[in-house]
PDB file of C-alpha atoms in Angstrom:
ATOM      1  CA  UNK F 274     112.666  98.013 105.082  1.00  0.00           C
ATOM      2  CA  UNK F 275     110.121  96.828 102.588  1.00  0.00           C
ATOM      3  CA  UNK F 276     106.482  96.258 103.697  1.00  0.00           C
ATOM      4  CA  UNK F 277     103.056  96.354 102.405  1.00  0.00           C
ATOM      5  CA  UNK F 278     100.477  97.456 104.385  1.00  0.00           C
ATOM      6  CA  UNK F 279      96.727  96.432 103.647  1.00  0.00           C
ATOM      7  CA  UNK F 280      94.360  98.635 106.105  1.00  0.00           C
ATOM      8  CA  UNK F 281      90.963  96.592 105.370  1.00  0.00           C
ATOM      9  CA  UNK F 282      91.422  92.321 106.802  1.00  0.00           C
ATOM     10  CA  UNK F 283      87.726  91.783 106.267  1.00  0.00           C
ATOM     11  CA  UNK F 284      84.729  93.703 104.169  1.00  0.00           C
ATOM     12  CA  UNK F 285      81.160  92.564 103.660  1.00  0.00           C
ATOM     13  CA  UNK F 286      79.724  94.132 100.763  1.00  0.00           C
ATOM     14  CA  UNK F 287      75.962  93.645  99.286  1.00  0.00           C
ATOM     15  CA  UNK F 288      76.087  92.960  95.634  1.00  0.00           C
ATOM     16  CA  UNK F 289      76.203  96.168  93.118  1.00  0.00           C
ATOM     17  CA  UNK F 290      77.776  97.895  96.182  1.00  0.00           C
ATOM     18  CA  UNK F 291      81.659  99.536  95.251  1.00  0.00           C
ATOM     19  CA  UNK F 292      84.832  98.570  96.354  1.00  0.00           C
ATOM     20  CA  UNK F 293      87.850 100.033  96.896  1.00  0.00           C
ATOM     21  CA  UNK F 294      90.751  97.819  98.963  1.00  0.00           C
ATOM     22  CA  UNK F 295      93.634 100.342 100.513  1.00  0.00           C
ATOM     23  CA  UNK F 296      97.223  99.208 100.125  1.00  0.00           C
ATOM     24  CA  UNK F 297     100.316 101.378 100.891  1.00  0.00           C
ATOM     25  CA  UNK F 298     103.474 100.171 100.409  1.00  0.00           C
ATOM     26  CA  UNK F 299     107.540 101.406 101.779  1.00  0.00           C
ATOM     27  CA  UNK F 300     109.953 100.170  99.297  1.00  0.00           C
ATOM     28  CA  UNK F 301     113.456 102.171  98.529  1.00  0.00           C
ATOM     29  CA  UNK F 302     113.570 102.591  94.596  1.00  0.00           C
ATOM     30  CA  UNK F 303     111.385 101.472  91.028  1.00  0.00           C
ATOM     31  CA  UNK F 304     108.669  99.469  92.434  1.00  0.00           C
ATOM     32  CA  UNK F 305     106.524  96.902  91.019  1.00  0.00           C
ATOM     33  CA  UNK F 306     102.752  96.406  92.235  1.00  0.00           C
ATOM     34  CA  UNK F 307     100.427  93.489  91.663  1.00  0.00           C
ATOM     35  CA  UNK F 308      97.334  92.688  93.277  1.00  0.00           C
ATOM     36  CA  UNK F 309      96.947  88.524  93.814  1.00  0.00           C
ATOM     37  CA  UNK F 310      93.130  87.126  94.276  1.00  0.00           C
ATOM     38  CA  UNK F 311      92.606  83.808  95.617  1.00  0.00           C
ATOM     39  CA  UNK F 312      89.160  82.643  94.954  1.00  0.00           C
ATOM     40  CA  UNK F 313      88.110  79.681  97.369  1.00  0.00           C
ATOM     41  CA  UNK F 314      89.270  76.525  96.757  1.00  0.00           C
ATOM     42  CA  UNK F 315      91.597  77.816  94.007  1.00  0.00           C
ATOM     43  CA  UNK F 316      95.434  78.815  93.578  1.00  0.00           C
ATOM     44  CA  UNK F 317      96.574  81.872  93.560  1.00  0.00           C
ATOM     45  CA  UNK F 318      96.614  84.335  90.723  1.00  0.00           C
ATOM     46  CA  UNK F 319      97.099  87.521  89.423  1.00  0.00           C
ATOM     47  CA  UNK F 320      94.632  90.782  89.140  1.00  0.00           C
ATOM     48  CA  UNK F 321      96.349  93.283  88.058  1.00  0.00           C
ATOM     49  CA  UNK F 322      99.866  94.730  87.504  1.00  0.00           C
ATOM     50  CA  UNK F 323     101.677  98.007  87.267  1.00  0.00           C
ATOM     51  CA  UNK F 324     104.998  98.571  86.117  1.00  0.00           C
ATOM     52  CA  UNK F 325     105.348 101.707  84.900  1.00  0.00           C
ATOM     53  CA  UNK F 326     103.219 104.255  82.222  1.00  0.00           C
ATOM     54  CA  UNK F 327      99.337 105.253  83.005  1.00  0.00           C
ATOM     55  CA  UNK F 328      98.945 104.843  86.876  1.00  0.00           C
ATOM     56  CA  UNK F 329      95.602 104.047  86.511  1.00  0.00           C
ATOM     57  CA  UNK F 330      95.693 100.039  85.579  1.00  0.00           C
ATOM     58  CA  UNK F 331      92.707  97.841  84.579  1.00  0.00           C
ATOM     59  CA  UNK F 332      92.744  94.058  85.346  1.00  0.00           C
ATOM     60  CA  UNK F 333      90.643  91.013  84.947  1.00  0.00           C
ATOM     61  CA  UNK F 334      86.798  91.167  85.937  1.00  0.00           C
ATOM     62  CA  UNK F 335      86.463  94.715  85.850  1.00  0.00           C
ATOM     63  CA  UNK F 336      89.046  95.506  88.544  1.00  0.00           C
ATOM     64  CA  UNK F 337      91.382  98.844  88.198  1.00  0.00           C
ATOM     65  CA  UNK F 338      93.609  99.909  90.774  1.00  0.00           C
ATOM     66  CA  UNK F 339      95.201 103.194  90.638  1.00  0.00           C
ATOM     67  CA  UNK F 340      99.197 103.867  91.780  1.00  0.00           C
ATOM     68  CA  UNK F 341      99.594 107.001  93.754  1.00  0.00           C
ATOM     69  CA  UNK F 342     103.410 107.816  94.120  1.00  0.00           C
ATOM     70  CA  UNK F 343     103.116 110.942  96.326  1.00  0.00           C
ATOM     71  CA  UNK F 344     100.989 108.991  98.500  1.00  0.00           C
ATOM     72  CA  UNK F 345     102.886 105.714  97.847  1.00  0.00           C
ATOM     73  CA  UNK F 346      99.806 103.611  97.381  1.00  0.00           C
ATOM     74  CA  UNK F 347      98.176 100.749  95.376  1.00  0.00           C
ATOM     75  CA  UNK F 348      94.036 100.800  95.844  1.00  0.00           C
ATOM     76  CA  UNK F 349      91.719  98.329  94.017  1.00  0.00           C
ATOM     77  CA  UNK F 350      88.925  99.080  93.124  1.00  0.00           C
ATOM     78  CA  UNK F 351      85.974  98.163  91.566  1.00  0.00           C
ATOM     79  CA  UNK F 352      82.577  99.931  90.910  1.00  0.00           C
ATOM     80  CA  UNK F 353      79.993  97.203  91.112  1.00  0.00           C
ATOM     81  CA  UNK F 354      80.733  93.976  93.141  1.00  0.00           C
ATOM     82  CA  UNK F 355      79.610  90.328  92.652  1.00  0.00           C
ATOM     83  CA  UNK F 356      79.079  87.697  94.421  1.00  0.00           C
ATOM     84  CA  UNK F 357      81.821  85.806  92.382  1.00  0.00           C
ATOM     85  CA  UNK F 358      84.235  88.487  93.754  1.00  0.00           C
ATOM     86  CA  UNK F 359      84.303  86.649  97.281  1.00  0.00           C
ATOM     87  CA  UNK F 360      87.999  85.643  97.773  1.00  0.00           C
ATOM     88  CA  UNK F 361      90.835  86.850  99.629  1.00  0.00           C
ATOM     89  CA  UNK F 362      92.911  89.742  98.166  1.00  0.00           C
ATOM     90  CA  UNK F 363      96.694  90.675  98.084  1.00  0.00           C
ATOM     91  CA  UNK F 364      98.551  93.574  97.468  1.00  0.00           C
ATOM     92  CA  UNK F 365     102.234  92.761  96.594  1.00  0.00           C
ATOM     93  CA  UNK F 366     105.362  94.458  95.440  1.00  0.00           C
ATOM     94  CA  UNK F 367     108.638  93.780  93.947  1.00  0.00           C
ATOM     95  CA  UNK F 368     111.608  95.175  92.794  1.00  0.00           C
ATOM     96  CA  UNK F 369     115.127  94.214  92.181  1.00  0.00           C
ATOM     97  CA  UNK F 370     116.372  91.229  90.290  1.00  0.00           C
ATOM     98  CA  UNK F 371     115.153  88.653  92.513  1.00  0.00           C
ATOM     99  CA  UNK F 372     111.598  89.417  91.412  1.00  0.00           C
ATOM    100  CA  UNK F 373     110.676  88.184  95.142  1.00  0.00           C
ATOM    101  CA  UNK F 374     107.592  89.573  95.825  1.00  0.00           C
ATOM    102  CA  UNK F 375     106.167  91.353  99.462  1.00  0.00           C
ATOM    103  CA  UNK F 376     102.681  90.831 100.343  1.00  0.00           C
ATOM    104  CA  UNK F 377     100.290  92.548 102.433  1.00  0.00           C
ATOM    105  CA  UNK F 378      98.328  90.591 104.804  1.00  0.00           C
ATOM    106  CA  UNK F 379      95.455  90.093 102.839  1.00  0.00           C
ATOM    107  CA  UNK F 380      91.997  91.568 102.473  1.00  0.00           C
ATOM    108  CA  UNK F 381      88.954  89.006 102.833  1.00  0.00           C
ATOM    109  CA  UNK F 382      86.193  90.273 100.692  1.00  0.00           C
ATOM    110  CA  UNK F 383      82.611  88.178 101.363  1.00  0.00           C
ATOM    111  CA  UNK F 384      80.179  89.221  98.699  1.00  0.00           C
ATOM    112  CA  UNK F 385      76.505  89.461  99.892  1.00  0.00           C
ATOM    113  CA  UNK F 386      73.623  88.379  97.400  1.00  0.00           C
TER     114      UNK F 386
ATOM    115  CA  UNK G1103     102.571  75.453  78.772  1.00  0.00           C
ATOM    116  CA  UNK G1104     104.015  75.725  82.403  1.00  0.00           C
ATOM    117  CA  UNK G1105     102.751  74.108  85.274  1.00  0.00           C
ATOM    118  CA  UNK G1106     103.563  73.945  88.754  1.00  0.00           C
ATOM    119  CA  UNK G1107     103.254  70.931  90.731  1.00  0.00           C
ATOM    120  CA  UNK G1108     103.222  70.899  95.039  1.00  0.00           C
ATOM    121  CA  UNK G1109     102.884  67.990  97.440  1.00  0.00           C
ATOM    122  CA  UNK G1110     101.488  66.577  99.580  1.00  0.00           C
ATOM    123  CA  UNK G1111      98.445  69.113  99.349  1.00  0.00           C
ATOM    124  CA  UNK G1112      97.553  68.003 103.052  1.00  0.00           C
ATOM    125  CA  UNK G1113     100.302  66.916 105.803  1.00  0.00           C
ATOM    126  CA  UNK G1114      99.322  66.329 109.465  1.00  0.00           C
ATOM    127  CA  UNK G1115     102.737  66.006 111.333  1.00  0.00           C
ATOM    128  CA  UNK G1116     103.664  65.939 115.484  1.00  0.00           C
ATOM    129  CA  UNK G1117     105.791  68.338 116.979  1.00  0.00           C
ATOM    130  CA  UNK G1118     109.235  67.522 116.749  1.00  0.00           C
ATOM    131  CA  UNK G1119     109.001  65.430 113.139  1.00  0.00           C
ATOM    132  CA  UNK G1120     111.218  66.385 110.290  1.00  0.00           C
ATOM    133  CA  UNK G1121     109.103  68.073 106.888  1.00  0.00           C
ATOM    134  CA  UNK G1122     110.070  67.754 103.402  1.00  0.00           C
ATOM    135  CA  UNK G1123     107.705  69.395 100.805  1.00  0.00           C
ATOM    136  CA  UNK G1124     108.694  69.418  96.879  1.00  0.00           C
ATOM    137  CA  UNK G1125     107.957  71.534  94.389  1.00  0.00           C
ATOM    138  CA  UNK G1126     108.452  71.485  90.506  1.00  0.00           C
ATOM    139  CA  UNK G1127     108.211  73.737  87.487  1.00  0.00           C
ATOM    140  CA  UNK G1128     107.587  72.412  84.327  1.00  0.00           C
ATOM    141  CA  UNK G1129     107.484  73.879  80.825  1.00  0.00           C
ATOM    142  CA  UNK G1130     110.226  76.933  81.622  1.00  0.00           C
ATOM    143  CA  UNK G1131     114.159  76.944  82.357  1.00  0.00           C
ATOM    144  CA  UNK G1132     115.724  78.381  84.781  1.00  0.00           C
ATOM    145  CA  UNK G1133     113.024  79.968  86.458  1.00  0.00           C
ATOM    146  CA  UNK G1134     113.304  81.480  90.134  1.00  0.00           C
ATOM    147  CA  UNK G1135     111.550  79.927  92.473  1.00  0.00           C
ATOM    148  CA  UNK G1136     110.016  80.905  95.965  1.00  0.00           C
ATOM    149  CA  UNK G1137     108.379  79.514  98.754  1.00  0.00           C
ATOM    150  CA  UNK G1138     106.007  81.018 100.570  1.00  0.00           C
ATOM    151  CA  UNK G1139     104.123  81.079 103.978  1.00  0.00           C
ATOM    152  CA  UNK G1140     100.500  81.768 103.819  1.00  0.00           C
ATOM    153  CA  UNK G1141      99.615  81.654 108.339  1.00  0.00           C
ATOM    154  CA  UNK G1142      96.066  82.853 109.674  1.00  0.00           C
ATOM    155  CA  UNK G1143      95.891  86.464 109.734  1.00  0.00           C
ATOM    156  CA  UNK G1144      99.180  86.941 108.331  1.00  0.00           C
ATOM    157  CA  UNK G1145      99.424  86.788 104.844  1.00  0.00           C
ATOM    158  CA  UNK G1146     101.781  85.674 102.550  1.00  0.00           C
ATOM    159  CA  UNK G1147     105.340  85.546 104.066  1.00  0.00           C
ATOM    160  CA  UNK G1148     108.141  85.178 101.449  1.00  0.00           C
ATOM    161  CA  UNK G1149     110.539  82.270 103.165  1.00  0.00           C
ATOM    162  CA  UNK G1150     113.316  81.362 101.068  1.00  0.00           C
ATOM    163  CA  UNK G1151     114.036  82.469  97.276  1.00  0.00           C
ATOM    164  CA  UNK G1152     116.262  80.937  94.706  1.00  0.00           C
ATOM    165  CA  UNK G1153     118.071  81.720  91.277  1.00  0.00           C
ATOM    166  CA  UNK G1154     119.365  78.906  90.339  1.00  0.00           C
ATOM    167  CA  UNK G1155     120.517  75.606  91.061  1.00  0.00           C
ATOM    168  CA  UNK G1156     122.278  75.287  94.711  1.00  0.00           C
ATOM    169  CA  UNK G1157     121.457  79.558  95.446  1.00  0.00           C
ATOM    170  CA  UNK G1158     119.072  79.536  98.234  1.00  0.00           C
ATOM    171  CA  UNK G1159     118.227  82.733 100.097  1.00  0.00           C
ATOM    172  CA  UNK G1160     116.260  82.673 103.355  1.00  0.00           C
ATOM    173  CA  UNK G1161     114.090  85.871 104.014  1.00  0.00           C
ATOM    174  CA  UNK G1162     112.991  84.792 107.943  1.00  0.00           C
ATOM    175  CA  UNK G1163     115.023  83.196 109.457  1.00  0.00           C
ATOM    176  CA  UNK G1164     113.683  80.120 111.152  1.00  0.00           C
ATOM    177  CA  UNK G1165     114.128  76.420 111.323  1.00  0.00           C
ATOM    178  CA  UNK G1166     113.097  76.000 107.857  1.00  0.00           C
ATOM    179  CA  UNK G1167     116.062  75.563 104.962  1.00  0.00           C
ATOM    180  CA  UNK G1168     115.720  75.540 101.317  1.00  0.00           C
ATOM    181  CA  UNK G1169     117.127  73.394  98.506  1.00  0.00           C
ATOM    182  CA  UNK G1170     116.661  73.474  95.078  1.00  0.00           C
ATOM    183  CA  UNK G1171     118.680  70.038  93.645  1.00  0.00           C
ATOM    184  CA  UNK G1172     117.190  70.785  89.891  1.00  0.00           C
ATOM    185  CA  UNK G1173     116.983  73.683  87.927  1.00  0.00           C
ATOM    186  CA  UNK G1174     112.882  73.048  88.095  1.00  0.00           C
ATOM    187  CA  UNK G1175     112.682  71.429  91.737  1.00  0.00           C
ATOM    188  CA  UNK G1176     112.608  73.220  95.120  1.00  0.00           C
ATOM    189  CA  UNK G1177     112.168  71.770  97.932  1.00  0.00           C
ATOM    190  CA  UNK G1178     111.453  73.237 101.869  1.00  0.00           C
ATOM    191  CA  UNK G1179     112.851  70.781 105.061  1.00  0.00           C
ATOM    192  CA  UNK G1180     112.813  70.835 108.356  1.00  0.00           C
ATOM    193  CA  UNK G1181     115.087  68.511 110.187  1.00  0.00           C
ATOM    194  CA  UNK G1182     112.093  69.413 113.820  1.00  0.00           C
ATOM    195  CA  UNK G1183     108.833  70.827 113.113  1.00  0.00           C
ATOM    196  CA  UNK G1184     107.331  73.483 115.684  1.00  0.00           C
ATOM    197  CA  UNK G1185     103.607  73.971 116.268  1.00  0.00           C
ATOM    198  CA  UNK G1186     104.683  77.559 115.031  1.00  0.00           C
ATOM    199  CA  UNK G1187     105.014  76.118 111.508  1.00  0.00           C
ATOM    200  CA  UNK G1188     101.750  75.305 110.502  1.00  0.00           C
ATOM    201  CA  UNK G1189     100.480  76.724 107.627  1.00  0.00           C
ATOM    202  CA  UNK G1190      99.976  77.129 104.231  1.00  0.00           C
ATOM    203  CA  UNK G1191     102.985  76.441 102.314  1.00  0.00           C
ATOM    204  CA  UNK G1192     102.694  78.271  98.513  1.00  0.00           C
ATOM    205  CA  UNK G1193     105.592  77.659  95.887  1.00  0.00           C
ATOM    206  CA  UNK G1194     105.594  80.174  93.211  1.00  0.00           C
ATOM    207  CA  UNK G1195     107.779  80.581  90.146  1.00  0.00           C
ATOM    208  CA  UNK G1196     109.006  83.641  87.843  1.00  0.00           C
ATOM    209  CA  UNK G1197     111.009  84.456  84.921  1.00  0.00           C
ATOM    210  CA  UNK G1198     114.216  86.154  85.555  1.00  0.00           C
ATOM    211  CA  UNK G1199     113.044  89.563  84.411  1.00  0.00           C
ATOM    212  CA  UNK G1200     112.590  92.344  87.090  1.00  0.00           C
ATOM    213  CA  UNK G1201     108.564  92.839  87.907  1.00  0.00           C
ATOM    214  CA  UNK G1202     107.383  89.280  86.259  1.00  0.00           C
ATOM    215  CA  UNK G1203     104.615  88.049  87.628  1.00  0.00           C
ATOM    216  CA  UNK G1204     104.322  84.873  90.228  1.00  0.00           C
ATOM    217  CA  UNK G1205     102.763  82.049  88.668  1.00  0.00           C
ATOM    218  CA  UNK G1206     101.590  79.933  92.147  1.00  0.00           C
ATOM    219  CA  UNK G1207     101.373  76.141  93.167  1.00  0.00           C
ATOM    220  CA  UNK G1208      98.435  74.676  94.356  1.00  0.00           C
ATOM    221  CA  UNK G1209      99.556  74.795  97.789  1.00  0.00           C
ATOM    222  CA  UNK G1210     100.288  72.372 101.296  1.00  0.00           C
ATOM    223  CA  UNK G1211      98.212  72.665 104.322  1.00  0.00           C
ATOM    224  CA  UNK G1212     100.596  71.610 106.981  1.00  0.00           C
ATOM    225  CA  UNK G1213      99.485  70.805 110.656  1.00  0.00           C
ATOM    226  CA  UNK G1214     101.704  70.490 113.773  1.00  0.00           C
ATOM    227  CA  UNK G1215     100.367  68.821 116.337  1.00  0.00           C
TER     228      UNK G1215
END
């Protein structure tokens, strides 16, 4: 069965600290991996992407997350945090036609100043 | 440009009361459209995807259904809410290319009481 798996449900960081979010995912097949941020208060949207090519992808705001097939894993990271990067984070994946999506259940990230 | 449109953005309903929330795309064709489940310490749990006009597919099954009348309108019923169904209800849409991303709706906040 398909299922993401996100390890870390809540991390306080001080600001300049680094971050790095686990996700590991079980999906039979060519897999597509996002990572979904929703900042408070807003909808939402996307990070970062992989599809396929370099494993190591860069997204918005300085975020890169890095896909691992041997260890069939997705982690974000990002060196130096902000206190802007307080939101709640989402590893997904898809595959197929359908495009539906599977999300993990979330990491809440609360930025320290 | 596209835009996605949800509502109400706040519903307070008793137990046993029927639900109807809408959703519609603008600015794309045939797009597929998902709803989404977004509970406290959950995550996002994909409940019902569709392809096109009339194909509904439910992921959980539950006593929630699925209709999508237009090619840019979806809309999630239930004929008796459960306290159980509270929530965060998220409507997303996607081109029909494998790995697209999910553009999200801004969301209902449903309460059973």
């Amino acid at each position: 069965a398909q299922s993401v798996s996100q390890h870390n449900h809540h991390v306080i960081l001080s600001e300049a600290a680094s971050l790095e979010l686990g996700c590991n995912y079980s999906y039979g097949g060519t897999v597509n991996l996002f990572w979904y941020v929703q900042y408070p208060g807003q909808h939402l949207q996307l990070l970062l992407k992989y599809f396929s090519g370099d494993p190591l992808v860069k997204g918005i705001k300085g975020f890169e997350a890095e896909f691992i097939k041997s260890k069939f894993s997705f982690n974000l990271r990002k060196p130096s945090v902000q206190w802007s990067d307080t939101a709640e984070y989402f590893c997904a994946v898809s595959g197929g036609a359908t495009n539906k999506l599977i999300f993990g259940t979330g990491t809440l990230l609360a930025v320290q100043p | 440009s596209q835009t996605i449109h949800q509502w109400p953005a706040t519903l307070v309903q008793p137990v046993g009361s029927p639900l109807s929330l809408e959703c519609t795309v603008e600015g794309t064709s045939n797009p597929n459209l998902y709803w989404y489940r977004q509970a406290a310490g959950r995550g996002l749990q994909l409940l019902f995807y569709s392809v096109g006009i009339g194909q509904i597919s439910s992921e959980v099954p539950q006593n929630l259904s699925a209709s999508r009348p237009q090619d840019r309108q979806f809309i999630l019923s239930s004929k008796k809410l459960l306290l159980s169904d509270s929530g965060f209800y998220l409507c997303a849409w996607s081109v029909l290319v494998s790995g697209s991303k999910q553009f999200f709706g801004p969301g209902t906040r449903l309460t059973v009481l």
